[in-house]
PDB file of C-alpha atoms in Angstrom:
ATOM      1  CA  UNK A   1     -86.528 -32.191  11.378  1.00 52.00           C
ATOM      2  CA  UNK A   2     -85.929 -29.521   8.944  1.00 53.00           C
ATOM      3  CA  UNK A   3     -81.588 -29.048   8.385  1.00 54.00           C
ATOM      4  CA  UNK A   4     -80.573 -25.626  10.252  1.00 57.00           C
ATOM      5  CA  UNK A   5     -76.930 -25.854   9.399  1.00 54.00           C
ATOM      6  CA  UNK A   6     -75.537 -22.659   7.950  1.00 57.00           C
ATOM      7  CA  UNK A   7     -76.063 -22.088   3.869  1.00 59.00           C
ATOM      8  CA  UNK A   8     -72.188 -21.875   2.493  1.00 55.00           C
ATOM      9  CA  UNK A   9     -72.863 -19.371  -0.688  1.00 56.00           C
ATOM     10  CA  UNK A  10     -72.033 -21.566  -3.733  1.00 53.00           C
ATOM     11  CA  UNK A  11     -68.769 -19.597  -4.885  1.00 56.00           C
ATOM     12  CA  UNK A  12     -67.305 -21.099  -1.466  1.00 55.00           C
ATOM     13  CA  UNK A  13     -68.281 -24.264  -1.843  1.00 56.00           C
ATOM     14  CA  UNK A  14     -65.425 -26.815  -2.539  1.00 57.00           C
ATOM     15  CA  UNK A  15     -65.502 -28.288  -5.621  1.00 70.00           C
ATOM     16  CA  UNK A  16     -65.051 -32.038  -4.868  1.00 76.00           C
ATOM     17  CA  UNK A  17     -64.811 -31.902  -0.885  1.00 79.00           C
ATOM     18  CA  UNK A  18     -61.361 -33.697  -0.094  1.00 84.00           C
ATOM     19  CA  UNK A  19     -60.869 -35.587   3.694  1.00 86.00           C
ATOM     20  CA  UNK A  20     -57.219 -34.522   4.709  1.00 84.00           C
ATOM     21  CA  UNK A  21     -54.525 -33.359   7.328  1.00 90.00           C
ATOM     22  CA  UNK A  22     -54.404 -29.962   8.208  1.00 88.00           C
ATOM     23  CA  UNK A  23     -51.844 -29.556  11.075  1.00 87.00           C
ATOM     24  CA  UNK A  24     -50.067 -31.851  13.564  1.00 88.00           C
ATOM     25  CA  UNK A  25     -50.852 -30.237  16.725  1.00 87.00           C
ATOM     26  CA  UNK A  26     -47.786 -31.782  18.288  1.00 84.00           C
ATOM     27  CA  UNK A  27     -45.638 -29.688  16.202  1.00 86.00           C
ATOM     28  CA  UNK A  28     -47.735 -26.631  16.806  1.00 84.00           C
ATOM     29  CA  UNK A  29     -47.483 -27.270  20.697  1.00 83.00           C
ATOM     30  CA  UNK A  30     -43.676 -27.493  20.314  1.00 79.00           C
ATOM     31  CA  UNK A  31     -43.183 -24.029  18.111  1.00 71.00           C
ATOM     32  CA  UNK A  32     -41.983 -21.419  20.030  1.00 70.00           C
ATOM     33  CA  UNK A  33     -42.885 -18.344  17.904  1.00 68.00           C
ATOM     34  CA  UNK A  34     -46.110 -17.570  18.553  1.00 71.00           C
ATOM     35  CA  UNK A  35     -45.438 -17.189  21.950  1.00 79.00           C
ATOM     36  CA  UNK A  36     -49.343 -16.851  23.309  1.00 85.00           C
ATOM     37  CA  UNK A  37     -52.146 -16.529  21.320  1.00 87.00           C
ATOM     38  CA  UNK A  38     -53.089 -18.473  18.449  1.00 88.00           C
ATOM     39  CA  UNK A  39     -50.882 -20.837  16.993  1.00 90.00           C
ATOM     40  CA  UNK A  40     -53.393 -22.319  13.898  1.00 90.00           C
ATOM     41  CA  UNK A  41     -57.019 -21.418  12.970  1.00 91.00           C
ATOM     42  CA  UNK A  42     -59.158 -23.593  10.700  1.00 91.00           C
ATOM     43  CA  UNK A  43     -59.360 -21.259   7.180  1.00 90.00           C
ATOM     44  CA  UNK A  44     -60.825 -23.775   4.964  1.00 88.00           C
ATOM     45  CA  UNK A  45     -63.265 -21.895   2.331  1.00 86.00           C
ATOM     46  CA  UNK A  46     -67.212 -22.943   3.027  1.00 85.00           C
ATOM     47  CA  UNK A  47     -66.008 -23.905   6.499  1.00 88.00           C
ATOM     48  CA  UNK A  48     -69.181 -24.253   8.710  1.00 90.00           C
ATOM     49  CA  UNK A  49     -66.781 -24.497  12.030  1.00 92.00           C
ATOM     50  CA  UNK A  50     -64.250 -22.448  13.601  1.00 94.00           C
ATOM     51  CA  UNK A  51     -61.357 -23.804  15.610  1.00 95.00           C
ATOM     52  CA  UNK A  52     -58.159 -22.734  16.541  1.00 94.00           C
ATOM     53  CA  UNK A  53     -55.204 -23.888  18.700  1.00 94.00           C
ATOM     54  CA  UNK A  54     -54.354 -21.454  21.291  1.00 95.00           C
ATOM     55  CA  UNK A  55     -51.271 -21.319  23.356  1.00 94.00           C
ATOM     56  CA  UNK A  56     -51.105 -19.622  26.798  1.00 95.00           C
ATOM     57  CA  UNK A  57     -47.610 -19.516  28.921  1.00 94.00           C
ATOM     58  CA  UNK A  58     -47.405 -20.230  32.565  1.00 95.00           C
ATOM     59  CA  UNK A  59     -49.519 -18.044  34.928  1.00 96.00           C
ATOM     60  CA  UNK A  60     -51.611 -16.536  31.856  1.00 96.00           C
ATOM     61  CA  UNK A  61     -55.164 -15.598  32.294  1.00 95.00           C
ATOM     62  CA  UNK A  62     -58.035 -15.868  29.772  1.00 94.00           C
ATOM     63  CA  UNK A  63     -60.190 -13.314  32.010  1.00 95.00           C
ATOM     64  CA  UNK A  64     -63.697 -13.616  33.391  1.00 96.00           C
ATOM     65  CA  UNK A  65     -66.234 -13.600  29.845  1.00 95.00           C
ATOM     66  CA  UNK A  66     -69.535 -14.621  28.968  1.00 95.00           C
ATOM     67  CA  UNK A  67     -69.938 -16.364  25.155  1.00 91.00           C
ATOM     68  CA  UNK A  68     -73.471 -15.415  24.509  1.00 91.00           C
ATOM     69  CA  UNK A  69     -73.874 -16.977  21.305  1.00 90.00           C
ATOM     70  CA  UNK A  70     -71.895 -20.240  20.692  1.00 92.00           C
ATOM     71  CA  UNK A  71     -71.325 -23.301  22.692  1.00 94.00           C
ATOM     72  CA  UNK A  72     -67.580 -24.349  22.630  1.00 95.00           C
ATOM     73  CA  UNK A  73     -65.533 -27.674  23.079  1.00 97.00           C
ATOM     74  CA  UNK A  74     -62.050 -27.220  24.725  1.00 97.00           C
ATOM     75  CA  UNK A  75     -59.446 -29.459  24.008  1.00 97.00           C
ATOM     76  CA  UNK A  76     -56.608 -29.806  26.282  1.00 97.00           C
ATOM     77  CA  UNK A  77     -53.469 -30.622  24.099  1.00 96.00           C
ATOM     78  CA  UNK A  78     -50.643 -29.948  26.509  1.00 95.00           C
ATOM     79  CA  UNK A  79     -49.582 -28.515  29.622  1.00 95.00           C
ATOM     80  CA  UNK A  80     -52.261 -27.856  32.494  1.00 97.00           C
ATOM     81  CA  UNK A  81     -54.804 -25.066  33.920  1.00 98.00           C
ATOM     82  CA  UNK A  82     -57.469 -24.205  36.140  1.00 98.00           C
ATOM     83  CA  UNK A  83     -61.038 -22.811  34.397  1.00 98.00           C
ATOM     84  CA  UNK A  84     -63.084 -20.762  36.464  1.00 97.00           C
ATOM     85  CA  UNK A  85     -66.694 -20.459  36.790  1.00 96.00           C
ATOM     86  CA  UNK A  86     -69.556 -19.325  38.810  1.00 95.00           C
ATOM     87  CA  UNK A  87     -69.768 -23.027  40.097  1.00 94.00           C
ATOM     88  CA  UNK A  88     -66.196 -23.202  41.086  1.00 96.00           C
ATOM     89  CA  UNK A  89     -62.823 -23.931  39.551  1.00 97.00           C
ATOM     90  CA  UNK A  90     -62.033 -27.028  37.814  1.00 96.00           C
ATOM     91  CA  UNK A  91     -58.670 -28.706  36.849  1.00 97.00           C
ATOM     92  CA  UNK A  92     -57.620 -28.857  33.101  1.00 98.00           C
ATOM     93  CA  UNK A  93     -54.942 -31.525  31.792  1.00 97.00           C
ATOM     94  CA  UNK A  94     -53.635 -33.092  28.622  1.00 95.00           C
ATOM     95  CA  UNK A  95     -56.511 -34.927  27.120  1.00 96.00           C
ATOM     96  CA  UNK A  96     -59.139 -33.280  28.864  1.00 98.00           C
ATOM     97  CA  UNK A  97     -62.281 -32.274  26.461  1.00 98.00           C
ATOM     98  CA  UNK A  98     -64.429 -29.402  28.257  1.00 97.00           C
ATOM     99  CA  UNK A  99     -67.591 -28.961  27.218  1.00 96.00           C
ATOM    100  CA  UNK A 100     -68.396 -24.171  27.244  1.00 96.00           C
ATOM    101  CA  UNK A 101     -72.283 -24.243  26.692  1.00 95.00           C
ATOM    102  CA  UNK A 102     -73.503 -20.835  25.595  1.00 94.00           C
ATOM    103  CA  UNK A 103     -74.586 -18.173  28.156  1.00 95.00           C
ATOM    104  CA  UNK A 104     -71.741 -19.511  30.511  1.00 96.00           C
ATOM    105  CA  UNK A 105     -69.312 -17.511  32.330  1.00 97.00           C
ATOM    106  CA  UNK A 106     -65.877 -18.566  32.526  1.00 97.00           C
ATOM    107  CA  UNK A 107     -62.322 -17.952  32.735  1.00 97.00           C
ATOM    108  CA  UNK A 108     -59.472 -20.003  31.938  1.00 98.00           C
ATOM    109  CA  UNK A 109     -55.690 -19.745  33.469  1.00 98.00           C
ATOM    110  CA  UNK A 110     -52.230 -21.160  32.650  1.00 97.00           C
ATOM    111  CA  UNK A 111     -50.730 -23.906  35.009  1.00 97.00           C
ATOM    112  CA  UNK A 112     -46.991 -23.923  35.843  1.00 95.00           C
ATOM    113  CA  UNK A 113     -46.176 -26.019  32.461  1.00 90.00           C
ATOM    114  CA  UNK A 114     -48.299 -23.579  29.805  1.00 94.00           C
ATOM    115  CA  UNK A 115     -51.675 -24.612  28.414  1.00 96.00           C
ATOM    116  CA  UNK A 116     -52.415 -25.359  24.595  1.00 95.00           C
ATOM    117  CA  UNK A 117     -55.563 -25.726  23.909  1.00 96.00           C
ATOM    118  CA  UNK A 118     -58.146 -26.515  20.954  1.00 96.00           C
ATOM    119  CA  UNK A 119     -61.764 -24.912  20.506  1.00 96.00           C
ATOM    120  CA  UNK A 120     -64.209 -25.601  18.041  1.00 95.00           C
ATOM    121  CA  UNK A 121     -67.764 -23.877  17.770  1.00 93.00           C
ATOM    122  CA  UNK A 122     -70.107 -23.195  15.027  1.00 91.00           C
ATOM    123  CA  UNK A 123     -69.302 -20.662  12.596  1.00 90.00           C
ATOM    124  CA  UNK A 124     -69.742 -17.169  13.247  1.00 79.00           C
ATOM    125  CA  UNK A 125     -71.437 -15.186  10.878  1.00 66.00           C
ATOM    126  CA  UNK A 126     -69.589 -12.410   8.987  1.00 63.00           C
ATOM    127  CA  UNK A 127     -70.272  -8.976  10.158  1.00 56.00           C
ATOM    128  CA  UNK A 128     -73.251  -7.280   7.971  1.00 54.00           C
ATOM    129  CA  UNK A 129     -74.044  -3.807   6.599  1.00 67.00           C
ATOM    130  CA  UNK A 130     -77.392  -3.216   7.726  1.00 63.00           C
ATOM    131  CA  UNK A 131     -79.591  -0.098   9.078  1.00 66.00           C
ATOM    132  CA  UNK A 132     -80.010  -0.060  13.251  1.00 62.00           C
ATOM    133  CA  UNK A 133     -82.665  -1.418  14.916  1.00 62.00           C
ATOM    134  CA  UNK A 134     -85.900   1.099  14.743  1.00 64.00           C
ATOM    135  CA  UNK A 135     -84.372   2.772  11.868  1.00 59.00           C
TER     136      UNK A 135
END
C-alpha cells in the first residue's frame, strides 16, 4: 500500500528528529489564565498532527458542528461533560478517549467541575492561493 501521509517540504523537516516532553498537561489543567479556550497547541515545525489542549469552564458549550474533513480523538484530562449527537448524549470523564469520525455532528458541553480536554487529528493543510473553481 502506497504511503499517503502528508509530504513535510524539506526546509521544515527537523534535522535529526529528537523524542521529547512538550508540556505536562497537569500543569496546564491547573493554570488559570487562559480561562477557556486553548491552553497549548502542538507547533512543532514538519508536524504532520495537530493537537491542542482546550479548557472549557462549567456550563460552557462547544455548539452543534459538523467536522467534514478530519476524524478527531478527544481526550478527557479533567473535569466532566456531556457530548451531544444525533444518536444521543453521552457522558465524558477524566480518562475518557472519544473517538469524532469525520462527517459527524456533535456538540460538546462543560459539566459542573470544567472540562479540559485533548484533540489530535491529521494536519490541516495551509490555506492556498489558487483561481476558483470554473475559472
Amino acid at each position: 500500500m502506497p504511503d499517503e501521509s502528508p509530504k513535510v517540504p524539506v526546509e521544515l523537516q527537523p534535522e535529526h528528529p529528537t523524542v521529547r516532553v512538550l508540556v505536562d498537561v497537569h500543569e496546564l489543567v491547573e493554570d488559570s489564565l487562559v480561562p477557556s479556550g486553548a491552553r497549548w497547541t502542538l507547533a512543532e515545525p514538519g508536524r504532520q498532527l495537530d493537537a491542542n489542549l482546550i479548557h472549557r469552564p462549567a456550563g460552557q458549550r462547544v455548539d452543534t458542528h459538523t467536522e467534514p474533513d478530519l476524524d478527531v480523538v478527544l481526550i478527557v484530562i479533567a473535569g466532566d461533560g456531556i457530548v451531544g449527537s444525533p444518536d444521543g448524549e453521552q457522558v465524558l470523564a477524566d480518562g475518557n478517549i472519544v473517538w469524532l469520525p469525520r462527517g459527524s455532528t456533535r456538540n460538546i458541553t462543560a459539566g459542573r467541575n470544567g472540562l479540559s480536554y485533548l484533540t489530535v487529528h491529521r494536519r490541516r493543510p495551509g490555506l492556498q492561493i489558487g483561481k476558483r473553481p470554473g475559472q
